[in-house]
Amino acid sequence: MRKTAAILVTGILAFSLSPTSAFAEDGSTSEQFPTPPIEGYQVVTEEKETSLDTTATPALQYEGTTIYEPTYMEIQMAAKKNATDPIPPGPNYYQEYPDGTTSISKYAYSNGTLIQQDLDQGIANSIWSNGVTVAGFTFKTGGGVLVESANRLVTSIDKYRESTVYAYKSYRYIGKKAKVYNRGSWSKWYEAKSRENFAHTYSSWVNSSGYTKTIQIDFTRDNGYYPVVTNFSPNYNNDSELKNRAWTNWYKGYKYYSYPEYGYRL
């Protein structure tokens, strides 16, 4: 049984536990999944996740900085700016780079939330070949998730007993801060972002000894898995454009180019 049938099977038990909507907090969606206990995560709607990302200020984990050599134009324009805005020398004054030099640093963060994606429930053999969808892509089959789950616990699967596979996604945001060197320090003047869509599953099944087993798996990079898909803001993969926009903002002294970039796309 797939999705709707699964909900009917679990509805009576789940309703007494106040099931939460997978997609809308007001229950307006036509698909509602009972939510199992996913430890360490809050299940939210796509809209709530977007709100968190655009309004909250995350604690950023810096992954490294690459310094780019300034172009001839950048050096010339920096010299022109300095001619009208000179830097007074001091006894301890030292510049490592010419004013107007650009660099890009990367950081990563997550909001610690999950967005429910899919649900398969029924006799294990009947859902074995069903695709489990995450971020619009078939991540694994139901059988593939159950096999991986059973392997984690070094146990078996009775394919003629009930089983359940819940699927979620989480976003890991990767940002690029385009910075400009001026008067001995770096300042951010532009920012682009990408987001990685990672799968998470919560599964239950019966093993050959008659025990019900459950496990939660995070299919994330630190566990050896690639994202299901990665979305990018418009200029994320164009470092030259990011540096040019940062330099223009710095030179003009205001957000001529607004940032950070959103509007994620493949």
CSV table of C-alpha atoms in Angstrom, one decimal:
chain,number,residue,atom,x,y,z
A,1,MET,CA,0.0,0.0,0.0
A,2,ARG,CA,1.3,3.5,-0.9
A,3,LYS,CA,0.8,6.8,0.8
A,4,THR,CA,-3.0,7.2,1.2
A,5,ALA,CA,-3.6,3.5,2.2
A,6,ALA,CA,-0.7,3.8,4.6
A,7,ILE,CA,-2.4,6.8,6.3
A,8,LEU,CA,-5.7,5.0,6.7
A,9,VAL,CA,-3.9,2.0,8.3
A,10,THR,CA,-2.1,4.2,10.9
A,11,GLY,CA,-4.7,6.9,11.2
A,12,ILE,CA,-6.6,5.6,14.2
A,13,LEU,CA,-3.5,5.1,16.3
A,14,ALA,CA,-1.8,8.3,15.1
A,15,PHE,CA,-4.8,10.5,15.7
A,16,SER,CA,-4.9,9.8,19.4
A,17,LEU,CA,-1.3,11.1,19.5
A,18,SER,CA,-2.2,14.4,17.8
A,19,PRO,CA,-0.5,13.8,14.4
A,20,THR,CA,1.2,16.8,12.9
A,21,SER,CA,1.0,17.9,9.3
A,22,ALA,CA,4.0,17.2,7.1
A,23,PHE,CA,3.6,20.3,5.0
A,24,ALA,CA,1.3,22.9,6.6
A,25,GLU,CA,0.9,23.8,10.2
A,26,ASP,CA,-2.7,24.8,9.7
A,27,GLY,CA,-3.6,21.4,8.2
A,28,SER,CA,-4.6,22.8,4.8
A,29,THR,CA,-2.7,20.2,2.8
A,30,SER,CA,-4.5,17.2,1.4
A,31,GLU,CA,-1.6,14.9,2.5
A,32,GLN,CA,-0.9,14.6,6.3
A,33,PHE,CA,1.5,12.1,7.7
A,34,PRO,CA,1.7,11.0,11.3
A,35,THR,CA,5.1,11.9,12.6
A,36,PRO,CA,7.4,9.4,14.3
A,37,PRO,CA,9.8,10.5,17.0
A,38,ILE,CA,12.8,11.9,15.1
A,39,GLU,CA,15.3,12.6,17.7
A,40,GLY,CA,17.2,15.9,17.6
A,41,TYR,CA,15.1,17.5,14.8
A,42,GLN,CA,12.0,19.7,14.5
A,43,VAL,CA,9.7,18.8,11.6
A,44,VAL,CA,8.5,22.0,9.9
A,45,THR,CA,6.8,23.1,6.7
A,46,GLU,CA,8.8,24.3,3.7
A,47,GLU,CA,7.4,27.8,4.3
A,48,LYS,CA,8.6,27.8,7.9
A,49,GLU,CA,12.0,26.6,6.9
A,50,THR,CA,12.2,29.4,4.3
A,51,SER,CA,11.2,31.9,7.0
A,52,LEU,CA,13.9,30.6,9.4
A,53,ASP,CA,16.5,31.0,6.7
A,54,THR,CA,15.6,34.5,5.6
A,55,THR,CA,15.0,36.0,9.0
A,56,ALA,CA,17.3,34.2,11.4
A,57,THR,CA,21.0,34.9,11.8
A,58,PRO,CA,22.8,31.6,11.9
A,59,ALA,CA,26.0,30.9,13.8
A,60,LEU,CA,28.4,30.5,10.8
A,61,GLN,CA,31.0,27.7,10.6
A,62,TYR,CA,33.8,28.9,8.4
A,63,GLU,CA,35.4,26.4,6.2
A,64,GLY,CA,38.2,28.4,4.7
A,65,THR,CA,39.2,31.5,2.8
A,66,THR,CA,40.8,31.8,-0.6
A,67,ILE,CA,42.5,35.1,-1.5
A,68,TYR,CA,42.4,36.1,-5.1
A,69,GLU,CA,44.9,38.4,-6.8
A,70,PRO,CA,43.4,41.7,-7.8
A,71,THR,CA,42.9,42.4,-11.4
A,72,TYR,CA,44.7,45.4,-13.1
A,73,MET,CA,41.4,47.3,-13.2
A,74,GLU,CA,40.8,46.6,-9.5
A,75,ILE,CA,44.3,48.0,-8.6
A,76,GLN,CA,43.8,51.0,-10.9
A,77,MET,CA,40.3,51.8,-9.5
A,78,ALA,CA,41.5,51.3,-5.9
A,79,ALA,CA,44.3,53.8,-6.6
A,80,LYS,CA,41.8,56.2,-7.9
A,81,LYS,CA,39.6,55.8,-4.8
A,82,ASN,CA,42.6,56.3,-2.6
A,83,ALA,CA,43.5,59.4,-4.4
A,84,THR,CA,40.3,61.1,-3.1
A,85,ASP,CA,40.2,59.2,0.1
A,86,PRO,CA,43.8,58.8,1.2
A,87,ILE,CA,45.0,56.4,4.0
A,88,PRO,CA,47.1,58.3,6.5
A,89,PRO,CA,50.2,56.3,7.3
A,90,GLY,CA,51.0,55.5,10.9
A,91,PRO,CA,54.0,54.1,12.8
A,92,ASN,CA,52.5,50.6,12.8
A,93,TYR,CA,50.5,50.8,9.6
A,94,TYR,CA,50.9,47.9,7.2
A,95,GLN,CA,48.7,46.7,4.3
A,96,GLU,CA,49.0,43.1,3.3
A,97,TYR,CA,47.0,43.7,0.0
A,98,PRO,CA,46.2,46.8,-2.1
A,99,ASP,CA,42.8,48.3,-1.2
A,100,GLY,CA,40.2,46.9,-3.5
A,101,THR,CA,41.5,43.3,-3.4
A,102,THR,CA,38.7,40.8,-3.4
A,103,SER,CA,38.4,37.4,-1.7
A,104,ILE,CA,35.7,34.8,-1.2
A,105,SER,CA,35.2,32.7,2.0
A,106,LYS,CA,32.8,29.8,2.4
A,107,TYR,CA,30.7,28.9,5.4
A,108,ALA,CA,28.1,26.2,6.2
A,109,TYR,CA,25.1,26.0,8.5
A,110,SER,CA,21.7,24.3,9.0
A,111,ASN,CA,18.6,25.4,10.8
A,112,GLY,CA,18.3,21.9,12.5
A,113,THR,CA,14.9,21.2,10.9
A,114,LEU,CA,13.3,18.5,8.8
A,115,ILE,CA,10.7,18.7,6.1
A,116,GLN,CA,8.6,15.5,5.6
A,117,GLN,CA,8.7,14.1,2.1
A,118,ASP,CA,7.3,10.6,1.8
A,119,LEU,CA,5.7,7.7,3.6
A,120,ASP,CA,5.4,4.0,2.6
A,121,GLN,CA,3.7,1.5,4.8
A,122,GLY,CA,2.5,-2.1,4.3
A,123,ILE,CA,3.8,-5.6,3.9
A,124,ALA,CA,7.5,-5.2,3.2
A,125,ASN,CA,7.4,-7.2,0.0
A,126,SER,CA,4.6,-5.0,-1.3
A,127,ILE,CA,6.5,-1.7,-0.9
A,128,TRP,CA,9.9,-3.2,-1.7
A,129,SER,CA,10.1,-1.6,-5.2
A,130,ASN,CA,8.3,1.6,-4.4
A,131,GLY,CA,10.4,4.7,-4.9
A,132,VAL,CA,11.1,6.9,-1.9
A,133,THR,CA,11.0,10.5,-3.0
A,134,VAL,CA,13.1,13.3,-1.5
A,135,ALA,CA,13.3,16.8,-2.9
A,136,GLY,CA,11.4,15.6,-6.0
A,137,PHE,CA,13.8,12.8,-6.8
A,138,THR,CA,13.7,9.1,-6.1
A,139,PHE,CA,16.2,8.7,-3.4
A,140,LYS,CA,16.0,5.0,-2.8
A,141,THR,CA,13.3,2.2,-3.1
A,142,GLY,CA,11.4,1.1,0.0
A,143,GLY,CA,13.4,-2.1,0.0
A,144,GLY,CA,16.7,-0.2,-0.4
A,145,VAL,CA,15.9,1.8,2.8
A,146,LEU,CA,14.9,-1.3,4.7
A,147,VAL,CA,18.0,-3.2,3.7
A,148,GLU,CA,20.2,-0.4,4.7
A,149,SER,CA,18.3,0.0,8.0
A,150,ALA,CA,18.6,-3.7,8.7
A,151,ASN,CA,22.3,-3.8,7.8
A,152,ARG,CA,22.9,-1.0,10.4
A,153,LEU,CA,21.4,-3.1,13.1
A,154,VAL,CA,22.9,-6.4,11.7
A,155,THR,CA,19.5,-8.1,11.6
A,156,SER,CA,17.1,-9.5,9.0
A,157,ILE,CA,13.8,-8.5,7.4
A,158,ASP,CA,10.7,-10.6,7.3
A,159,LYS,CA,9.3,-9.4,3.9
A,160,TYR,CA,5.8,-10.8,4.7
A,161,ARG,CA,5.3,-8.6,7.8
A,162,GLU,CA,4.3,-4.9,8.1
A,163,SER,CA,7.0,-2.3,7.7
A,164,THR,CA,7.1,1.5,7.5
A,165,VAL,CA,9.5,4.0,5.8
A,166,TYR,CA,9.2,7.7,6.5
A,167,ALA,CA,11.4,10.1,4.5
A,168,TYR,CA,12.4,13.6,5.3
A,169,LYS,CA,14.8,16.2,3.9
A,170,SER,CA,17.0,18.7,5.6
A,171,TYR,CA,18.8,21.7,4.1
A,172,ARG,CA,22.5,22.4,4.6
A,173,TYR,CA,23.3,25.9,3.4
A,174,ILE,CA,26.7,26.7,1.9
A,175,GLY,CA,27.4,30.4,1.6
A,176,LYS,CA,30.0,32.5,-0.2
A,177,LYS,CA,31.0,35.8,1.3
A,178,ALA,CA,32.6,38.1,-1.3
A,179,LYS,CA,34.8,40.5,0.6
A,180,VAL,CA,37.0,43.5,-0.2
A,181,TYR,CA,40.2,44.5,1.5
A,182,ASN,CA,40.3,48.1,2.6
A,183,ARG,CA,42.6,49.9,5.1
A,184,GLY,CA,44.1,46.7,6.5
A,185,SER,CA,40.9,44.6,6.9
A,186,TRP,CA,38.4,42.5,5.0
A,187,SER,CA,34.7,43.4,4.8
A,188,LYS,CA,31.8,41.5,3.3
A,189,TRP,CA,30.2,43.4,0.4
A,190,TYR,CA,28.3,40.6,-1.3
A,191,GLU,CA,27.0,37.1,-0.5
A,192,ALA,CA,25.6,34.1,-2.5
A,193,LYS,CA,24.2,30.9,-1.2
A,194,SER,CA,23.5,27.3,-2.1
A,195,ARG,CA,21.6,24.6,-0.3
A,196,GLU,CA,22.2,20.9,-0.2
A,197,ASN,CA,19.1,18.6,0.2
A,198,PHE,CA,19.9,15.6,2.4
A,199,ALA,CA,17.7,12.6,3.0
A,200,HIS,CA,16.7,11.3,6.4
A,201,THR,CA,14.7,8.1,7.1
A,202,TYR,CA,12.9,6.5,10.0
A,203,SER,CA,12.0,2.9,9.4
A,204,SER,CA,10.3,0.0,11.2
A,205,TRP,CA,10.1,-3.7,10.2
A,206,VAL,CA,9.9,-7.2,11.7
A,207,ASN,CA,13.0,-9.4,11.7
A,208,SER,CA,13.0,-13.2,11.2
A,209,SER,CA,13.0,-13.7,15.0
A,210,GLY,CA,9.7,-11.8,15.3
A,211,TYR,CA,11.0,-8.6,16.8
A,212,THR,CA,10.0,-5.2,15.6
A,213,LYS,CA,13.0,-3.0,14.8
A,214,THR,CA,13.3,0.7,14.3
A,215,ILE,CA,16.1,3.0,13.2
A,216,GLN,CA,16.7,6.5,12.1
A,217,ILE,CA,19.4,7.2,9.4
A,218,ASP,CA,20.9,10.6,8.4
A,219,PHE,CA,22.1,10.3,4.8
A,220,THR,CA,24.5,13.2,5.1
A,221,ARG,CA,28.0,14.0,3.9
A,222,ASP,CA,29.6,13.3,7.3
A,223,ASN,CA,28.1,9.8,7.1
A,224,GLY,CA,29.4,9.2,3.6
A,225,TYR,CA,26.4,10.2,1.5
A,226,TYR,CA,26.1,12.9,-1.2
A,227,PRO,CA,23.1,15.3,-1.3
A,228,VAL,CA,20.0,14.2,-3.2
A,229,VAL,CA,20.3,17.4,-5.1
A,230,THR,CA,21.9,20.8,-4.6
A,231,ASN,CA,20.2,24.2,-5.4
A,232,PHE,CA,22.1,27.4,-6.2
A,233,SER,CA,21.4,31.1,-6.0
A,234,PRO,CA,21.7,32.9,-9.4
A,235,ASN,CA,25.5,33.8,-9.2
A,236,TYR,CA,26.8,31.2,-6.7
A,237,ASN,CA,28.9,29.4,-9.3
A,238,ASN,CA,30.3,32.5,-10.8
A,239,ASP,CA,33.2,33.7,-8.6
A,240,SER,CA,34.1,36.5,-11.0
A,241,GLU,CA,30.6,38.0,-10.8
A,242,LEU,CA,30.6,37.7,-7.0
A,243,LYS,CA,33.9,39.5,-6.8
A,244,ASN,CA,32.8,42.2,-9.2
A,245,ARG,CA,29.6,42.8,-7.3
A,246,ALA,CA,31.4,43.0,-4.0
A,247,TRP,CA,33.9,45.4,-5.5
A,248,THR,CA,31.2,47.6,-7.0
A,249,ASN,CA,29.3,47.7,-3.7
A,250,TRP,CA,32.5,48.6,-1.9
A,251,TYR,CA,33.5,51.3,-4.4
A,252,LYS,CA,30.0,52.9,-4.4
A,253,GLY,CA,29.8,52.5,-0.6
A,254,TYR,CA,26.3,51.0,-0.5
A,255,LYS,CA,24.3,47.9,-1.6
A,256,TYR,CA,24.2,48.7,-5.3
A,257,TYR,CA,23.8,44.9,-5.7
A,258,SER,CA,21.4,43.6,-3.0
A,259,TYR,CA,22.4,40.5,-1.1
A,260,PRO,CA,22.3,37.7,0.1
A,261,GLU,CA,21.1,35.9,-3.0
A,262,TYR,CA,18.1,33.6,-2.7
A,263,GLY,CA,15.9,32.2,-5.4
A,264,TYR,CA,17.5,28.7,-5.4
A,265,ARG,CA,17.5,26.7,-8.6
A,266,LEU,CA,19.1,23.6,-9.9
